[in-house]
Tab-separated table of C-alpha atoms in Angstrom:
chain	number	residue	atom	x	y	z
C	9	SER	CA	0.020	0.008	-0.005
C	10	THR	CA	1.167	3.523	-0.780
C	11	ASP	CA	-0.800	5.004	2.098
C	12	PRO	CA	1.300	6.728	4.805
C	13	PRO	CA	1.752	4.922	8.111
C	14	ALA	CA	-1.255	5.312	10.328
C	15	LYS	CA	-0.936	7.837	13.147
C	16	LYS	CA	-2.322	7.436	16.580
C	17	LEU	CA	-5.467	9.550	16.333
C	18	ARG	CA	-7.769	11.000	18.924
C	19	VAL	CA	-11.279	10.314	17.532
C	20	ILE	CA	-14.133	12.490	18.739
C	21	GLU	CA	-17.775	11.836	17.916
C	22	MET	CA	-19.306	14.835	16.065
C	23	SER	CA	-22.317	14.800	18.395
C	24	SER	CA	-20.016	15.717	21.275
C	25	ILE	CA	-18.543	18.719	19.502
C	26	PRO	CA	-20.098	22.119	20.290
C	27	ALA	CA	-21.967	23.781	17.435
C	28	SER	CA	-19.432	26.566	17.064
C	29	ALA	CA	-16.614	24.039	16.656
C	30	GLN	CA	-18.627	22.015	14.133
C	31	GLN	CA	-19.138	25.188	12.083
C	32	TYR	CA	-15.414	25.956	12.237
C	33	TRP	CA	-14.569	22.422	11.207
C	34	HIS	CA	-16.880	22.290	8.184
C	35	SER	CA	-15.998	25.794	6.980
C	36	ASN	CA	-12.287	24.993	7.037
C	37	ASN	CA	-12.306	21.451	5.706
C	38	THR	CA	-15.257	21.351	3.225
C	39	GLY	CA	-15.668	17.617	3.290
C	40	ALA	CA	-11.971	16.728	3.288
C	41	TYR	CA	-12.533	14.727	6.447
C	42	HIS	CA	-15.120	12.111	7.183
C	43	ASP	CA	-17.622	12.090	10.008
C	44	PRO	CA	-16.501	11.616	12.708
C	45	PRO	CA	-13.285	13.686	12.236
C	46	ALA	CA	-10.015	12.257	13.455
C	47	LEU	CA	-7.992	14.854	15.336
C	48	SER	CA	-4.295	14.379	15.793
C	49	PRO	CA	-1.930	16.508	17.887
C	50	ASP	CA	0.637	15.989	15.114
C	51	ASP	CA	-1.458	17.748	12.492
C	52	PRO	CA	-1.597	21.599	12.429
C	53	GLU	CA	-5.227	21.645	11.317
C	54	SER	CA	-6.133	19.216	14.086
C	55	LEU	CA	-4.361	21.400	16.593
C	56	GLN	CA	-6.400	24.373	15.446
C	57	ILE	CA	-9.719	22.537	15.812
C	58	LEU	CA	-8.641	21.189	19.195
C	59	LYS	CA	-7.992	24.784	20.318
C	60	THR	CA	-11.456	25.746	19.100
C	61	LEU	CA	-12.982	22.804	20.964
C	62	ALA	CA	-11.225	23.841	24.129
C	63	ALA	CA	-12.368	27.470	23.779
C	64	SER	CA	-15.967	26.447	23.202
C	65	SER	CA	-16.090	23.812	25.900
C	66	PRO	CA	-19.090	23.979	28.224
C	67	HIS	CA	-16.770	23.308	31.158
C	68	PRO	CA	-14.911	26.585	31.851
C	69	GLN	CA	-12.684	25.000	34.453
C	70	HIS	CA	-10.684	23.433	31.594
C	71	SER	CA	-9.857	26.880	30.143
C	72	ILE	CA	-7.240	29.122	31.721
C	73	VAL	CA	-8.482	32.386	30.157
C	74	ASP	CA	-11.915	32.780	28.599
C	75	ALA	CA	-10.856	35.414	26.094
C	76	TYR	CA	-9.499	35.738	22.580
C	77	THR	CA	-5.750	36.093	22.176
C	78	PRO	CA	-4.320	39.360	20.814
C	79	ALA	CA	-3.856	37.665	17.428
C	80	GLU	CA	-7.404	36.350	17.338
C	81	ALA	CA	-8.743	39.789	18.302
C	82	ALA	CA	-6.734	41.297	15.430
C	83	HIS	CA	-8.464	38.946	12.989
C	84	LEU	CA	-11.771	39.883	14.522
C	85	LEU	CA	-11.011	43.519	13.721
C	86	VAL	CA	-10.350	42.519	10.120
C	87	SER	CA	-13.732	40.806	9.876
C	88	LEU	CA	-15.445	43.736	11.606
C	89	GLY	CA	-13.861	46.226	9.182
C	90	ALA	CA	-14.985	44.174	6.174
C	91	ALA	CA	-18.535	44.051	7.556
C	92	LYS	CA	-18.582	47.820	8.239
C	93	ALA	CA	-17.420	48.515	4.683
C	94	LYS	CA	-20.615	46.872	3.397
C	95	GLU	CA	-22.839	49.036	5.555
C	96	PRO	CA	-25.397	51.141	3.574
C	97	ILE	CA	-24.691	54.847	3.872
C	98	ASP	CA	-27.982	55.595	5.621
C	99	HIS	CA	-27.291	52.916	8.264
C	100	LEU	CA	-23.724	54.165	8.643
C	101	PHE	CA	-24.807	57.766	9.157
C	102	LEU	CA	-27.576	56.845	11.606
C	103	LYS	CA	-25.212	54.701	13.652
C	104	ALA	CA	-22.682	57.559	13.697
C	105	PHE	CA	-25.399	60.033	14.710
C	106	LEU	CA	-26.416	57.734	17.603
C	107	ALA	CA	-22.799	57.280	18.644
C	108	GLY	CA	-22.473	61.061	18.937
C	109	VAL	CA	-25.533	61.137	21.162
C	110	TYR	CA	-24.345	58.238	23.300
C	111	LEU	CA	-20.906	59.791	23.892
C	112	SER	CA	-22.617	63.055	24.813
C	113	PHE	CA	-24.486	61.292	27.618
C	114	GLY	CA	-21.081	60.601	29.120
C	115	GLY	CA	-20.052	64.221	28.503
C	116	LEU	CA	-23.100	65.528	30.380
C	117	LEU	CA	-22.268	63.258	33.324
C	118	TYR	CA	-18.720	64.599	33.183
C	119	ILE	CA	-20.037	68.186	33.522
C	120	THR	CA	-22.353	67.199	36.346
C	121	VAL	CA	-19.660	65.531	38.404
C	122	GLY	CA	-16.925	68.055	37.683
C	123	GLY	CA	-19.135	71.089	38.163
C	124	GLY	CA	-20.673	69.707	41.325
C	125	SER	CA	-17.349	69.006	42.985
C	126	ALA	CA	-15.928	72.504	43.278
C	127	GLY	CA	-15.262	72.190	47.001
C	128	LEU	CA	-13.581	68.816	46.631
C	129	ASN	CA	-11.619	70.080	43.619
C	130	ALA	CA	-10.106	72.804	45.796
C	131	THR	CA	-8.656	70.309	48.249
C	132	ASN	CA	-8.375	67.042	46.314
C	133	PRO	CA	-8.362	67.703	42.528
C	134	GLY	CA	-7.050	64.195	41.842
C	135	ILE	CA	-10.158	62.691	43.347
C	136	VAL	CA	-12.363	64.800	41.118
C	137	ARG	CA	-10.365	63.753	38.038
C	138	LEU	CA	-10.874	60.130	39.049
C	139	LEU	CA	-14.641	60.654	39.499
C	140	GLU	CA	-14.920	62.294	36.114
C	141	GLY	CA	-13.099	59.360	34.595
C	142	LEU	CA	-15.503	56.925	36.238
C	143	VAL	CA	-18.678	58.445	34.751
C	144	PHE	CA	-17.647	59.472	31.207
C	145	PRO	CA	-17.009	55.927	29.837
C	146	VAL	CA	-20.765	55.169	29.853
C	147	GLY	CA	-20.845	56.746	26.395
C	148	LEU	CA	-18.261	54.427	24.784
C	149	PHE	CA	-19.786	51.437	26.527
C	150	LEU	CA	-23.143	52.213	24.908
C	151	ILE	CA	-21.430	52.600	21.541
C	152	VAL	CA	-19.588	49.260	21.747
C	153	ILE	CA	-22.600	47.284	23.017
C	154	THR	CA	-25.031	48.731	20.466
C	155	GLY	CA	-22.600	48.425	17.535
C	156	THR	CA	-22.807	52.108	16.510
C	157	GLU	CA	-20.121	53.983	14.614
C	158	LEU	CA	-17.506	56.096	16.391
C	159	PHE	CA	-14.960	57.959	14.239
C	160	THR	CA	-12.108	57.503	16.668
C	161	GLY	CA	-12.745	53.824	17.341
C	162	ASN	CA	-13.037	53.032	13.601
C	163	CYS	CA	-9.488	54.309	13.114
C	164	VAL	CA	-8.019	51.061	14.431
C	165	THR	CA	-10.640	48.800	12.850
C	166	PHE	CA	-10.213	50.119	9.318
C	167	THR	CA	-6.434	50.497	9.573
C	168	VAL	CA	-6.071	46.809	10.415
C	169	SER	CA	-8.606	45.576	7.851
C	170	THR	CA	-7.188	47.796	5.092
C	171	LEU	CA	-3.614	46.778	5.704
C	172	ALA	CA	-4.793	43.130	5.740
C	173	GLY	CA	-6.324	43.650	2.284
C	174	HIS	CA	-9.947	43.086	3.275
C	175	THR	CA	-10.972	46.735	2.856
C	176	THR	CA	-9.619	49.454	0.616
C	177	LEU	CA	-8.243	52.908	1.299
C	178	TYR	CA	-11.492	54.260	-0.163
C	179	ASP	CA	-13.459	52.193	2.378
C	180	LEU	CA	-11.345	53.650	5.172
C	181	ILE	CA	-11.735	57.269	4.066
C	182	PHE	CA	-15.449	56.905	3.303
C	183	ASN	CA	-16.292	55.281	6.646
C	184	LEU	CA	-14.256	57.705	8.709
C	185	THR	CA	-15.727	60.694	6.852
C	186	ILE	CA	-19.362	59.623	7.299
C	187	ALA	CA	-18.672	58.610	10.902
C	188	PHE	CA	-17.052	62.022	11.564
C	189	ILE	CA	-20.037	63.923	10.104
C	190	GLY	CA	-22.583	61.694	11.884
C	191	ASN	CA	-20.815	61.992	15.244
C	192	LEU	CA	-20.779	65.775	14.862
C	193	ALA	CA	-24.499	65.873	13.999
C	194	GLY	CA	-25.445	63.660	16.943
C	195	SER	CA	-23.315	65.615	19.390
C	196	LEU	CA	-24.726	68.988	18.246
C	197	PHE	CA	-28.279	67.624	18.401
C	198	PHE	CA	-27.751	66.475	21.970
C	199	ALA	CA	-25.988	69.677	23.032
C	200	GLY	CA	-28.382	72.061	21.314
C	201	ILE	CA	-31.766	70.333	21.706
C	202	LEU	CA	-31.573	67.936	24.626
C	203	VAL	CA	-29.367	70.102	26.870
C	204	TYR	CA	-29.365	73.805	25.895
C	205	TYR	CA	-32.917	74.130	24.517
C	206	ALA	CA	-34.255	71.831	27.225
C	207	ASP	CA	-32.620	74.171	29.807
C	208	SER	CA	-30.943	71.273	31.556
C	209	THR	CA	-30.064	71.673	35.221
C	210	ALA	CA	-26.437	71.110	34.141
C	211	LEU	CA	-26.481	74.646	32.632
C	212	GLY	CA	-26.916	76.421	35.973
C	213	ASP	CA	-24.082	77.261	38.309
C	214	PRO	CA	-21.762	75.777	39.390
C	215	TYR	CA	-21.978	73.531	36.302
C	216	LYS	CA	-22.052	76.427	33.814
C	217	HIS	CA	-18.900	77.953	35.341
C	218	PHE	CA	-17.143	74.572	35.204
C	219	LEU	CA	-18.208	74.042	31.570
C	220	ILE	CA	-16.998	77.435	30.341
C	221	THR	CA	-13.737	77.196	32.288
C	222	THR	CA	-13.030	73.689	31.066
C	223	ALA	CA	-13.756	74.649	27.457
C	224	GLY	CA	-11.522	77.707	27.696
C	225	ASN	CA	-8.697	75.622	29.126
C	226	LYS	CA	-8.998	73.209	26.196
C	227	VAL	CA	-8.822	75.888	23.502
C	228	ASN	CA	-7.353	79.142	24.814
C	229	THR	CA	-4.556	77.976	27.126
C	230	PRO	CA	-2.541	75.256	25.318
C	231	GLY	CA	-0.679	75.660	22.075
C	232	TRP	CA	-1.731	73.964	18.809
C	233	HIS	CA	1.073	71.418	19.034
C	234	GLN	CA	0.178	70.590	22.652
C	235	ILE	CA	-3.435	69.920	21.716
C	236	PHE	CA	-2.259	67.743	18.833
C	237	LEU	CA	-0.005	65.660	21.087
C	238	ARG	CA	-2.734	65.220	23.708
C	239	ALA	CA	-5.049	63.977	20.953
C	240	ILE	CA	-2.506	61.331	19.940
C	241	SER	CA	-2.393	59.972	23.484
C	242	CYS	CA	-6.168	60.070	23.722
C	243	ASN	CA	-6.967	57.912	20.707
C	244	TRP	CA	-4.073	55.609	21.508
C	245	LEU	CA	-6.019	54.727	24.629
C	246	VAL	CA	-9.443	54.725	22.972
C	247	CYS	CA	-8.323	52.351	20.216
C	248	LEU	CA	-6.607	50.106	22.772
C	249	ALA	CA	-9.940	49.979	24.573
C	250	ILE	CA	-11.709	48.961	21.338
C	251	TYR	CA	-9.016	46.330	20.582
C	252	ILE	CA	-8.871	44.868	24.090
C	253	ALA	CA	-12.656	44.899	24.439
C	254	SER	CA	-12.810	42.752	21.263
C	255	MET	CA	-10.816	40.089	23.149
C	256	SER	CA	-13.652	39.798	25.706
C	257	LYS	CA	-16.392	37.214	25.193
C	258	ASP	CA	-18.897	38.657	27.684
C	259	VAL	CA	-20.485	42.017	28.373
C	260	ILE	CA	-19.075	42.430	31.888
C	261	SER	CA	-15.494	42.027	30.672
C	262	LYS	CA	-16.070	44.610	27.933
C	263	LEU	CA	-17.536	46.967	30.555
C	264	VAL	CA	-14.477	46.672	32.808
C	265	VAL	CA	-12.016	47.173	29.931
C	266	ILE	CA	-13.822	50.242	28.634
C	267	TYR	CA	-14.219	51.874	32.046
C	268	VAL	CA	-10.595	51.351	33.047
C	269	ILE	CA	-9.021	52.595	29.806
C	270	ILE	CA	-11.434	55.384	28.896
C	271	GLY	CA	-11.450	56.555	32.499
C	272	ALA	CA	-7.691	56.947	32.172
C	273	PHE	CA	-7.851	59.298	29.206
C	274	ILE	CA	-10.506	61.470	30.908
C	275	SER	CA	-8.525	61.664	34.158
C	276	LEU	CA	-5.394	62.588	32.218
C	277	ALA	CA	-7.248	65.376	30.342
C	278	PHE	CA	-6.417	64.165	26.833
C	279	GLU	CA	-8.289	65.466	23.765
C	280	HIS	CA	-10.999	63.499	22.001
C	281	VAL	CA	-12.586	65.133	18.931
C	282	VAL	CA	-16.074	63.612	19.320
C	283	ALA	CA	-16.248	64.376	23.058
C	284	ASN	CA	-15.309	67.936	22.162
C	285	PHE	CA	-18.119	68.033	19.576
C	286	PHE	CA	-20.471	68.126	22.546
C	287	LEU	CA	-18.518	69.931	25.254
C	288	LEU	CA	-17.101	72.916	23.357
C	289	PRO	CA	-20.150	73.928	21.268
C	290	LEU	CA	-22.287	73.675	24.421
C	291	ALA	CA	-19.891	76.075	26.166
C	292	MET	CA	-20.277	78.503	23.284
C	293	MET	CA	-24.063	78.237	23.502
C	294	VAL	CA	-24.255	79.053	27.188
C	295	GLY	CA	-21.585	81.759	27.051
C	296	GLN	CA	-24.129	84.427	25.932
C	297	GLY	CA	-21.771	87.162	24.910
C	298	GLY	CA	-19.031	85.923	27.181
C	299	GLN	CA	-18.119	83.041	24.904
C	300	PRO	CA	-14.810	81.407	25.821
C	301	PHE	CA	-13.770	81.490	22.118
C	302	SER	CA	-15.099	82.041	18.608
C	303	VAL	CA	-16.319	79.371	16.172
C	304	GLY	CA	-13.243	79.940	14.048
C	305	LYS	CA	-10.889	79.506	16.967
C	306	TYR	CA	-12.730	76.358	18.025
C	307	ILE	CA	-12.202	74.863	14.575
C	308	TRP	CA	-8.534	75.864	14.349
C	309	LYS	CA	-7.495	75.151	17.938
C	310	SER	CA	-9.660	72.054	18.561
C	311	VAL	CA	-11.261	70.356	15.541
C	312	VAL	CA	-8.186	70.450	13.304
C	313	PRO	CA	-5.408	69.426	15.733
C	314	VAL	CA	-7.526	66.958	17.683
C	315	THR	CA	-8.818	65.205	14.531
C	316	ILE	CA	-5.299	64.842	13.115
C	317	GLY	CA	-3.931	63.713	16.494
C	318	ASN	CA	-6.689	61.192	16.965
C	319	LEU	CA	-5.991	59.780	13.476
C	320	VAL	CA	-2.289	59.456	14.259
C	321	GLY	CA	-2.893	57.858	17.663
C	322	GLY	CA	-5.479	55.356	16.445
C	323	CYS	CA	-4.159	54.478	12.986
C	324	LEU	CA	-0.431	54.745	13.378
C	325	PHE	CA	0.167	53.801	17.007
C	326	VAL	CA	-2.478	51.094	17.413
C	327	GLY	CA	-3.717	49.918	14.025
C	328	VAL	CA	-0.352	49.503	12.321
C	329	PRO	CA	1.354	47.625	15.205
C	330	VAL	CA	-1.618	45.265	15.572
C	331	TRP	CA	-1.499	44.485	11.873
C	332	TYR	CA	2.279	44.118	11.777
C	333	LEU	CA	2.507	41.879	14.838
C	334	TYR	CA	-0.458	39.562	14.262
C	335	ILE	CA	-1.486	39.637	10.608
C	336	ALA	CA	1.377	40.747	8.314
C	337	GLY	CA	3.499	37.659	8.979
C	338	PRO	CA	7.324	37.640	9.228
C	339	ALA	CA	9.278	40.494	7.757
C	340	PRO	CA	11.759	39.667	4.947
C	341	TRP	CA	14.726	39.740	7.314
C	342	HIS	CA	13.056	37.081	9.495
C	343	ARG	CA	12.672	34.542	6.709
C	344	GLY	CA	14.795	31.484	6.973
C	345	ARG	CA	14.789	31.479	10.770
C	346	LYS	CA	13.541	28.436	12.595
C	347	GLY	CA	9.994	28.498	13.819
C	348	LYS	CA	8.856	31.103	11.298
C	349	GLN	CA	5.170	31.648	10.783
C	350	GLU	CA	3.337	31.629	7.501
C	351	PRO	CA	2.353	35.146	6.366
C	352	GLY	CA	-0.934	36.295	7.820
C	353	THR	CA	-1.236	33.658	10.526
C	354	GLY	CA	-0.019	35.370	13.696
C	355	GLU	CA	-1.219	33.313	16.640
C	356	GLY	CA	-4.809	33.239	15.591
C	357	GLY	CA	-4.676	31.405	12.272
C	358	PRO	CA	-4.987	32.721	8.764
C	359	THR	CA	-7.565	35.329	7.865
C	360	LYS	CA	-9.667	34.253	4.970
C	361	LYS	CA	-10.746	36.669	2.246
């Protein structure tokens, strides 16, 4: 017989395999194996299905960490970017509009806590910063859980999927542009209609004083380059929150990740363009002749540097490294070394087009 020597196989009945693992098996082998499949630790494909079986086991005590690996999360971002690229423009804009509203809910909480803590701020400003960081992340949590479109978060998603070849540069520019416009529209709607026109209690003192002072400190005090650099740090953290939250398999884990990381950028007073879409225009609305700055200054000293900085932080400092480490495969100077990986595999297996 010309057949290769038989290996010692671990045979598993298909009925005992979780549905998710069965789907993985059939989608990757298309009938190349018979039912029941024979899984061998010596075969790379068998090892992959065994990992999937372990991850989907109904007995969590056999799994050390119930989360996706960084490489698997990178491939999830690729798939997410490809799905977002197929979104109809009306759905994309509506999701972006809602994301602007959701983030503004966190912004209003930020004003309420910061403005209502004047006495504490005089003696323990660090505690107030921490409290502000604890309430603002509700906005991003709502965005992630509802699947809406945030300009800053999509920076990492589309950078990874575009570099992986699953979306185009046009897809990236189109999505970020519509998300940017939709986020702005939602934020202005919330600020102008649901807060200012509704005469929210957050517009009375001491909240009004806190709002105008904070807005002035964001635009009037720092230089253009300082605002730009703060925006880089901000979206570095925001996109890390999106990436790490994608590793989580349950809502509670996503909640913890988002609150810890987004709370950090708020406490550190970094600059987020969509958060500023709500905060700074609202400050101009309530200024009534004593506006902290003009519309032109707001655009030049906030919208422009913060948008560019957020793009750099999310695309260059998060998206590119995630793609390079977990999707791109070995660089040319690594080829020929022992233990090299096939291009595009990372730790999470190849990404299919």
